PDB file of C-alpha atoms in Angstrom:
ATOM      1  CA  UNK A   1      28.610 102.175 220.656  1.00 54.00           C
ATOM      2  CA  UNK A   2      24.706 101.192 220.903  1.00 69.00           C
ATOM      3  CA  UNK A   3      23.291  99.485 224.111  1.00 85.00           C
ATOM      4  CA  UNK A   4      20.545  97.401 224.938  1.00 93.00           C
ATOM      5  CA  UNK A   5      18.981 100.640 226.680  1.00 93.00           C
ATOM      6  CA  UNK A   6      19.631 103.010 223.770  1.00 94.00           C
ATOM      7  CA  UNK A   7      18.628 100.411 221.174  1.00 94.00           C
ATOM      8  CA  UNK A   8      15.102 100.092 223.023  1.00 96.00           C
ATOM      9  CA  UNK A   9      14.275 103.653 223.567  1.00 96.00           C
ATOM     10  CA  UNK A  10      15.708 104.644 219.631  1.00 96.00           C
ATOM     11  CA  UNK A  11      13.420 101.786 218.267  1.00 95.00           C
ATOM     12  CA  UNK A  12      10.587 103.289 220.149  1.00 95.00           C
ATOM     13  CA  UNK A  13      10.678 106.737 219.416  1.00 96.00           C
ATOM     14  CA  UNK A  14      11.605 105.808 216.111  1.00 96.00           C
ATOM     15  CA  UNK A  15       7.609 103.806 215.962  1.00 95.00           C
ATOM     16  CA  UNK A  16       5.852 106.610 217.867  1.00 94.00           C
ATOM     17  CA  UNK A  17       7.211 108.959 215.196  1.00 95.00           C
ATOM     18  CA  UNK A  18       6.869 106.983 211.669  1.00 94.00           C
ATOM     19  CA  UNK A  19       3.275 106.465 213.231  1.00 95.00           C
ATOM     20  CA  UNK A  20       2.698 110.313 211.987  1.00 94.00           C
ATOM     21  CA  UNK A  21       4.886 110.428 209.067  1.00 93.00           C
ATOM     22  CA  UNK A  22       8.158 111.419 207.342  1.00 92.00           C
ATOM     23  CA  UNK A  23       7.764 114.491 208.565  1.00 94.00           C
ATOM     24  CA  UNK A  24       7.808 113.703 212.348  1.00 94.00           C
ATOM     25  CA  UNK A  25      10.543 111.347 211.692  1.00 95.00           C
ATOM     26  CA  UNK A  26      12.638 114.347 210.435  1.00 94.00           C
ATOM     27  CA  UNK A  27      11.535 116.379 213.050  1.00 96.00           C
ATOM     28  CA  UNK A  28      11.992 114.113 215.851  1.00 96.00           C
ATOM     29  CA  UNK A  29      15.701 112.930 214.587  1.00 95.00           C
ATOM     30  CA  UNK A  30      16.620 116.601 214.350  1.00 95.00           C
ATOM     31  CA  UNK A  31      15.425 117.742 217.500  1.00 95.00           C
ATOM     32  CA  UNK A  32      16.774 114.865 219.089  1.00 95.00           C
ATOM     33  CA  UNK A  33      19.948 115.485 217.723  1.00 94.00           C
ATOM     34  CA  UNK A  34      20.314 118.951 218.928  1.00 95.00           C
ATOM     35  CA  UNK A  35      19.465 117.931 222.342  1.00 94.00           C
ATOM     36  CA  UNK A  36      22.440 115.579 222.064  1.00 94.00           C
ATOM     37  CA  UNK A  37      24.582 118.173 221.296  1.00 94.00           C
ATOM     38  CA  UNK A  38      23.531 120.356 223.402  1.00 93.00           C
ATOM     39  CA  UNK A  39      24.099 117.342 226.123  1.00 93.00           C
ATOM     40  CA  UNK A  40      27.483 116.860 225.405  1.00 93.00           C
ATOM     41  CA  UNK A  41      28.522 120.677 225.393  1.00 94.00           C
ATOM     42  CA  UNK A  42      26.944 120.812 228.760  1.00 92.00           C
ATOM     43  CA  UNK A  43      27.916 117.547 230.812  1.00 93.00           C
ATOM     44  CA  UNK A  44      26.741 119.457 233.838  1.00 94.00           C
ATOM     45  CA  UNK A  45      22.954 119.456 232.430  1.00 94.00           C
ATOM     46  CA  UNK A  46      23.501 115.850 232.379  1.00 93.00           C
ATOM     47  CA  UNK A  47      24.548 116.054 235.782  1.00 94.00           C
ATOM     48  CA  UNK A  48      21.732 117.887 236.835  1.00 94.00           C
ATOM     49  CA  UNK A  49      18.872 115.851 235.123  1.00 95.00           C
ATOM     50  CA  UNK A  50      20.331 112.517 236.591  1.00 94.00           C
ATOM     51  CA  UNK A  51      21.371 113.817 240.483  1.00 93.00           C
ATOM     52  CA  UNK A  52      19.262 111.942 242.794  1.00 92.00           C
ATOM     53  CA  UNK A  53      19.520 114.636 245.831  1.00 94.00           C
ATOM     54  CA  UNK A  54      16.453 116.760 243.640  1.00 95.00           C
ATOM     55  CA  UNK A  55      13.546 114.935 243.301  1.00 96.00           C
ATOM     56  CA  UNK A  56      12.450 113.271 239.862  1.00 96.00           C
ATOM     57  CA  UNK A  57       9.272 116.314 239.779  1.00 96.00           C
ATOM     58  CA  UNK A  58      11.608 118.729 239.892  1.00 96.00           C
ATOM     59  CA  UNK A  59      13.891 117.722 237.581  1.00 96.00           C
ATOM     60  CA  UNK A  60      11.088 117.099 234.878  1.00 96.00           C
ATOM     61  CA  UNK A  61       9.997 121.173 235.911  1.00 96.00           C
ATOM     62  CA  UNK A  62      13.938 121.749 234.864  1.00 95.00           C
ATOM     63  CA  UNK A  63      13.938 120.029 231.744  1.00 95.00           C
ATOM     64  CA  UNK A  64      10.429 121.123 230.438  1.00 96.00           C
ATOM     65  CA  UNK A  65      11.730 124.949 230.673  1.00 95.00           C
ATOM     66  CA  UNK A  66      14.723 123.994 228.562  1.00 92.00           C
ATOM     67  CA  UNK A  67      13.265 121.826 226.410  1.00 92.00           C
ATOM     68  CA  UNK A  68       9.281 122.575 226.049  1.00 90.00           C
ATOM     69  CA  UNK A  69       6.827 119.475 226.156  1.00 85.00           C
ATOM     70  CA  UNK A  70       5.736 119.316 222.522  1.00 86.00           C
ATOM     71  CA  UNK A  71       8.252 117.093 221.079  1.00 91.00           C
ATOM     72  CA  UNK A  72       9.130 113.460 220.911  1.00 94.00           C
ATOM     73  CA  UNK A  73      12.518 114.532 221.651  1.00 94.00           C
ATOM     74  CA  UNK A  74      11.432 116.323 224.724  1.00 94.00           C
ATOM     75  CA  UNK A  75       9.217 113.570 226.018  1.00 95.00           C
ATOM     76  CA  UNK A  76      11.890 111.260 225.362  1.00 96.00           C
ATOM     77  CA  UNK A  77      13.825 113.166 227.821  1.00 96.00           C
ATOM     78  CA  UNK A  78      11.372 113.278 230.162  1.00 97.00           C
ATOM     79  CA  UNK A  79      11.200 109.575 230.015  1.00 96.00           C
ATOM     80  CA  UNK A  80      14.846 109.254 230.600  1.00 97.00           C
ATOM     81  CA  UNK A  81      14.966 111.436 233.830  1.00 97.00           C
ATOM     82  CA  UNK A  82      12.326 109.668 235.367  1.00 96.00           C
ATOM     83  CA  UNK A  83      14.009 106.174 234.742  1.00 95.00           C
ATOM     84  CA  UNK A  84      17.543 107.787 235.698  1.00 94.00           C
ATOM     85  CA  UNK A  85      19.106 107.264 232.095  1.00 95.00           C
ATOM     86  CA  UNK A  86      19.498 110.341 230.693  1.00 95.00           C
ATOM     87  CA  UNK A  87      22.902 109.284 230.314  1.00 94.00           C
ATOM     88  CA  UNK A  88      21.808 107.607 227.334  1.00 96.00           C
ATOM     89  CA  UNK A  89      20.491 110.455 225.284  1.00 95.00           C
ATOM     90  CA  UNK A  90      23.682 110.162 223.045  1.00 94.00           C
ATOM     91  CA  UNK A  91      23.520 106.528 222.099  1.00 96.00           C
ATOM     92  CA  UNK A  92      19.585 106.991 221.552  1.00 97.00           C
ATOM     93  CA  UNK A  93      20.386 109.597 219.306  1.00 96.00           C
ATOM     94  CA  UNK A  94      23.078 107.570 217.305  1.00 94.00           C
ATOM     95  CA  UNK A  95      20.787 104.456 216.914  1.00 95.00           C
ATOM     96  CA  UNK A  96      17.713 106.309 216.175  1.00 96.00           C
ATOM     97  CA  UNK A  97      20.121 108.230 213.235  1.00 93.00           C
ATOM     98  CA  UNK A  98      21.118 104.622 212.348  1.00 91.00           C
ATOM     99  CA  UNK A  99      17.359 103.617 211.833  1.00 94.00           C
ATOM    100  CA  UNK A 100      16.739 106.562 209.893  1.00 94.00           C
ATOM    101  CA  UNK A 101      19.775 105.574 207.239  1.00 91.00           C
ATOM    102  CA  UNK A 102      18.179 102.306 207.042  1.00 91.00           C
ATOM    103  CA  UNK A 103      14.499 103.459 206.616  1.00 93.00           C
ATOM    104  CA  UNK A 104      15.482 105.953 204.408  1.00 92.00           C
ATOM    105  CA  UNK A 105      17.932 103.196 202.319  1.00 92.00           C
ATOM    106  CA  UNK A 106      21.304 105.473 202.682  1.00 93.00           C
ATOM    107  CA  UNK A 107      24.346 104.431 203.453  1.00 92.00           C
ATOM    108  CA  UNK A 108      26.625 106.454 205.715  1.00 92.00           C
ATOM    109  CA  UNK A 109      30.394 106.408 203.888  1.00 95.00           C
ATOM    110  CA  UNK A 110      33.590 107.938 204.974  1.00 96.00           C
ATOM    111  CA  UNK A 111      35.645 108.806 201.787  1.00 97.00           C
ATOM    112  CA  UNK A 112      39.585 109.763 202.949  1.00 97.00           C
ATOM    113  CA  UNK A 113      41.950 111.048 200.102  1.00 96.00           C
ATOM    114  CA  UNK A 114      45.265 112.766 200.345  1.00 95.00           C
ATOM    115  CA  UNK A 115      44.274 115.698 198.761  1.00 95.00           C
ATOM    116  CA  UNK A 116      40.527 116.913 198.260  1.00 95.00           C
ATOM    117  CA  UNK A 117      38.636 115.672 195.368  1.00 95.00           C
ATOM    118  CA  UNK A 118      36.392 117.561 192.835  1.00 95.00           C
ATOM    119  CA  UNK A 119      33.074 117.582 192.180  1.00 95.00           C
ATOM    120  CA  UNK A 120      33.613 115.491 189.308  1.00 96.00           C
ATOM    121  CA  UNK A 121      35.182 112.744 191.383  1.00 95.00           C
ATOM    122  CA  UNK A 122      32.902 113.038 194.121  1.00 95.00           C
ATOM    123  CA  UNK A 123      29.805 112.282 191.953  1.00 95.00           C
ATOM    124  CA  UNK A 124      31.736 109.738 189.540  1.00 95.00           C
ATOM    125  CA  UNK A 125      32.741 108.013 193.502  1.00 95.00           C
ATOM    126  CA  UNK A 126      29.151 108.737 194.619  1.00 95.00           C
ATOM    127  CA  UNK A 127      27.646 107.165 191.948  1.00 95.00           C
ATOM    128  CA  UNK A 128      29.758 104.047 191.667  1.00 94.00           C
ATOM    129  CA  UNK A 129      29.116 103.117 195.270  1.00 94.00           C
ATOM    130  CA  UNK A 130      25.346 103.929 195.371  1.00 95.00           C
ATOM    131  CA  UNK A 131      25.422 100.960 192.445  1.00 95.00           C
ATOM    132  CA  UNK A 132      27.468  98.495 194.181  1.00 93.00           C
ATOM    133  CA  UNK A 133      25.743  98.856 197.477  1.00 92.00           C
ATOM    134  CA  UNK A 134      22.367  99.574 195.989  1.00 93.00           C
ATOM    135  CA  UNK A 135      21.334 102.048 198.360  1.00 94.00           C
ATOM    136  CA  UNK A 136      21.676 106.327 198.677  1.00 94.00           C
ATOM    137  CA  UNK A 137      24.965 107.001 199.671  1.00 95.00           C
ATOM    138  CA  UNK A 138      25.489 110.321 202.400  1.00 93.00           C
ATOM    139  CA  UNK A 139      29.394 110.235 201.800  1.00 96.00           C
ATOM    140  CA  UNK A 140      31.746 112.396 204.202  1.00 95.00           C
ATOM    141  CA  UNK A 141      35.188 113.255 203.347  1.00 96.00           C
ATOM    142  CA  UNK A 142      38.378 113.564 205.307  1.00 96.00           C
ATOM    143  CA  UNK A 143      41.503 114.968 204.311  1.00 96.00           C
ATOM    144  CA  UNK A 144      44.599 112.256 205.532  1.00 96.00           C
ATOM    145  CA  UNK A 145      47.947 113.927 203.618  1.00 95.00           C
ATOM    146  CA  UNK A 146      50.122 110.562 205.205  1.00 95.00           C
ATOM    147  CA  UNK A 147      47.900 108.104 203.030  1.00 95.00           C
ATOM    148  CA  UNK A 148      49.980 109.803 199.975  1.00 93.00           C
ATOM    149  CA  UNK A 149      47.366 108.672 197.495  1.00 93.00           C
ATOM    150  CA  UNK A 150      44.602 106.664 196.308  1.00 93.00           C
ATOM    151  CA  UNK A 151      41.539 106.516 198.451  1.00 95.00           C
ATOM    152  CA  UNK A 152      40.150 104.918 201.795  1.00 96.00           C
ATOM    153  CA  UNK A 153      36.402 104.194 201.973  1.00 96.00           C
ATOM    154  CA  UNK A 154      35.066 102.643 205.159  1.00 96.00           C
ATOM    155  CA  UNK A 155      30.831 101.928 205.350  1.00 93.00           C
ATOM    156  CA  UNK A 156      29.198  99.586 208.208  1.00 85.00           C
ATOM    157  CA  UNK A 157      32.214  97.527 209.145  1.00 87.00           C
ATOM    158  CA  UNK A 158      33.990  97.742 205.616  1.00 93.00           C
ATOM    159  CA  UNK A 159      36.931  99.062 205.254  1.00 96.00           C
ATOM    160  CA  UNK A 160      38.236  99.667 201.370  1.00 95.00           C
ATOM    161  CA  UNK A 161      42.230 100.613 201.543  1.00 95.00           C
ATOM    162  CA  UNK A 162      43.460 101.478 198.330  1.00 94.00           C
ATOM    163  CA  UNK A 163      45.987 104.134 199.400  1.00 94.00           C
ATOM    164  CA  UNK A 164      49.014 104.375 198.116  1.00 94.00           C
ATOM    165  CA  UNK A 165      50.242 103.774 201.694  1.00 93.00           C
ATOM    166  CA  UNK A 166      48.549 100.799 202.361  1.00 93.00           C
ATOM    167  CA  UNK A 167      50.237  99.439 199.062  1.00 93.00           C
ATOM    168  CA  UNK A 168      53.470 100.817 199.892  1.00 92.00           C
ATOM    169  CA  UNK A 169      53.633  99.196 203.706  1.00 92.00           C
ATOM    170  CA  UNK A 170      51.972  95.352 201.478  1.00 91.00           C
ATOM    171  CA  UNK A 171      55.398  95.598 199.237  1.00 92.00           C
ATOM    172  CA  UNK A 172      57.685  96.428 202.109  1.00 90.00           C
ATOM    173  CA  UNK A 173      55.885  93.087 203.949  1.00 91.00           C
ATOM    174  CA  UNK A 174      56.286  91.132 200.813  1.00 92.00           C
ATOM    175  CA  UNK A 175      59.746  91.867 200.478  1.00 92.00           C
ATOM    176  CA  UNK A 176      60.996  91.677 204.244  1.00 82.00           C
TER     177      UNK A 176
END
């Protein structure tokens, strides 16, 4: 869930970067993205970066042997230790991914079937929401065997529920 904070910092970086190009942009979201992850598979680097018992200079030395001091991403971080929220680097992350999908007009949808579908489907799927939402659509799909049937498709806050499920537990409400 985005924050104030991360909203801020994502929206900046996201500026600094489209200031020199699509390239940068790519560079900085994917950089900044593997910080994240690296982030969360270390919590105690987190710890680390944020404990106020070592002093905000030496912290920075820490982070700019991990990370280098070339990057947006890396100056980013910098910027968070100094201000104590590199708790944040996540969220950032998330919202400047968010900005991307909107900058680069895509649509992030989650697709869940019963059973895997084929290429054909995909596309035919792929293609049919790309037209009805008018934008580039970067699908992901999930395998759920208790929907039965049918399809789920959630994008944004939509939620599209025509599993057989779904129908199944409507006609069991309908007739109790």
């Amino acid at each position: 869930m985005s924050s104030e904070i991360s909203s801020v910092y994502a929206n900046a970086l996201f500026s600094f970067a489209m200031e020199k190009g699509d390239a940068a942009l790519q560079e900085t979201r994917s950089d900044l993205r593997q910080c994240a992850v690296l982030f969360s598979l270390n919590p105690d680097l987190t710890n680390l970066l944020s404990l106020p018992t070592i002093s905000v200079d030496e912290r920075l030395r820490i982070a700019k042997k991990i990370f280098g001091d070339d990057s947006f991403a890396s100056r980013l971080i910098f910027l968070l230790i100094e201000h104590g929220r590199v708790r944040f680097l996540r969220e950032i992350a998330d919202d400047f991914d968010a900005k991307m999908l909107e900058y680069q007009d895509t649509t992030d949808v989650i697709v869940t079937t019963a059973v895997a579908l084929n290429p054909d489907q995909k596309e035919r799927l792929r293609a049919s929401l790309a037209k009805k939402l008018r934008q580039t659509i970067r699908m992901t799909e999930r395998i759920d065997r208790s929907i039965l049937g049918g399809v789920i498709v959630q994008y944004g806050d939509t939620r599209i529920d025509n599993s057989v499920k779904y129908r199944l537990d409507a006609l069991k409400e309908r007739l109790s």
